[in-house]
Amino acid sequence: MTRTLLVEAAEHAERAADAADGEAADRFDRVADDLRAVADESRSGPDHGWMAKRINTIREAASDANDDVRGHAEAAVESISEYREDVPGV
């Protein structure tokens, strides 16, 4: 499993934040910060529950957004989901 996918997800979340306004932009920024933090850590990485919460936050923040925001949000979800495929457990 590669942490590059988490960095990619963070970059997409940042792009979504740049394209969004208000609370949605703040939520995307927080998720991007979370993803970068775990990508930089030396421990084993996030578990399924942690990633599921971030995916849910991304989807909720994008629910009423424009196409540009939704595109970046979906790309972030895809990167997280690809990373999750190699995480043991659930």
XYZ file of C-alpha atoms in Angstrom:
90
model
C 0.000 0.000 0.000
C 1.339 3.389 -0.866
C 0.902 6.592 1.055
C 1.144 8.421 -2.263
C -2.566 7.692 -2.653
C -3.272 9.554 0.585
C -1.246 12.525 -0.637
C -3.182 12.456 -3.920
C -6.446 12.385 -1.972
C -5.259 15.374 0.083
C -4.396 17.287 -3.087
C -7.847 16.633 -4.548
C -9.483 17.678 -1.267
C -7.457 20.908 -1.380
C -8.598 21.565 -4.952
C -12.183 20.948 -3.883
C -11.692 23.415 -1.015
C -10.347 26.009 -3.436
C -13.403 25.580 -5.651
C -15.905 25.506 -2.770
C -17.189 28.196 -0.421
C -17.955 28.500 3.274
C -18.342 25.463 5.480
C -17.787 23.029 2.604
C -14.394 24.591 1.869
C -13.477 24.353 5.557
C -14.475 20.685 5.665
C -12.393 19.875 2.592
C -9.413 21.717 4.122
C -9.705 19.751 7.370
C -9.855 16.441 5.504
C -6.838 17.446 3.395
C -4.887 18.263 6.576
C -5.888 14.918 8.127
C -4.835 12.989 5.024
C -1.468 14.740 4.805
C -0.819 14.122 8.497
C -1.376 10.356 8.256
C 0.563 10.147 4.985
C 3.564 11.711 6.735
C 3.421 9.492 9.826
C 5.725 6.523 10.224
C 3.143 4.284 11.891
C 1.099 1.692 10.069
C -1.422 4.147 8.642
C -5.116 4.818 9.107
C -7.668 2.102 9.674
C -10.892 1.516 7.758
C -13.037 3.453 10.211
C -10.824 6.532 10.027
C -10.889 6.484 6.231
C -14.644 5.868 6.101
C -15.239 8.975 8.213
C -13.141 11.109 5.844
C -14.920 9.675 2.795
C -18.258 10.492 4.417
C -17.122 14.050 5.189
C -15.957 14.535 1.602
C -19.230 13.239 0.179
C -21.339 15.369 2.520
C -19.318 18.507 1.741
C -19.685 17.866 -1.991
C -23.384 17.056 -1.931
C -24.573 20.584 -2.753
C -21.476 21.726 -4.623
C -20.774 22.552 -8.254
C -19.388 20.075 -10.770
C -15.775 21.174 -10.250
C -15.955 20.559 -6.506
C -17.734 17.221 -6.969
C -15.116 16.079 -9.483
C -12.251 16.761 -7.089
C -14.196 15.236 -4.220
C -14.821 12.044 -6.175
C -11.142 11.847 -7.152
C -10.213 12.151 -3.465
C -12.656 9.360 -2.569
C -11.234 7.164 -5.343
C -7.671 7.620 -4.040
C -8.713 6.815 -0.469
C -10.690 3.785 -1.670
C -7.733 2.510 -3.655
C -5.513 2.887 -0.585
C -8.117 1.051 1.511
C -7.968 -2.007 -0.738
C -4.633 -2.994 0.832
C -5.539 -2.187 4.439
C -6.159 -5.351 6.449
C -9.411 -5.759 8.308
C -13.024 -5.013 7.511
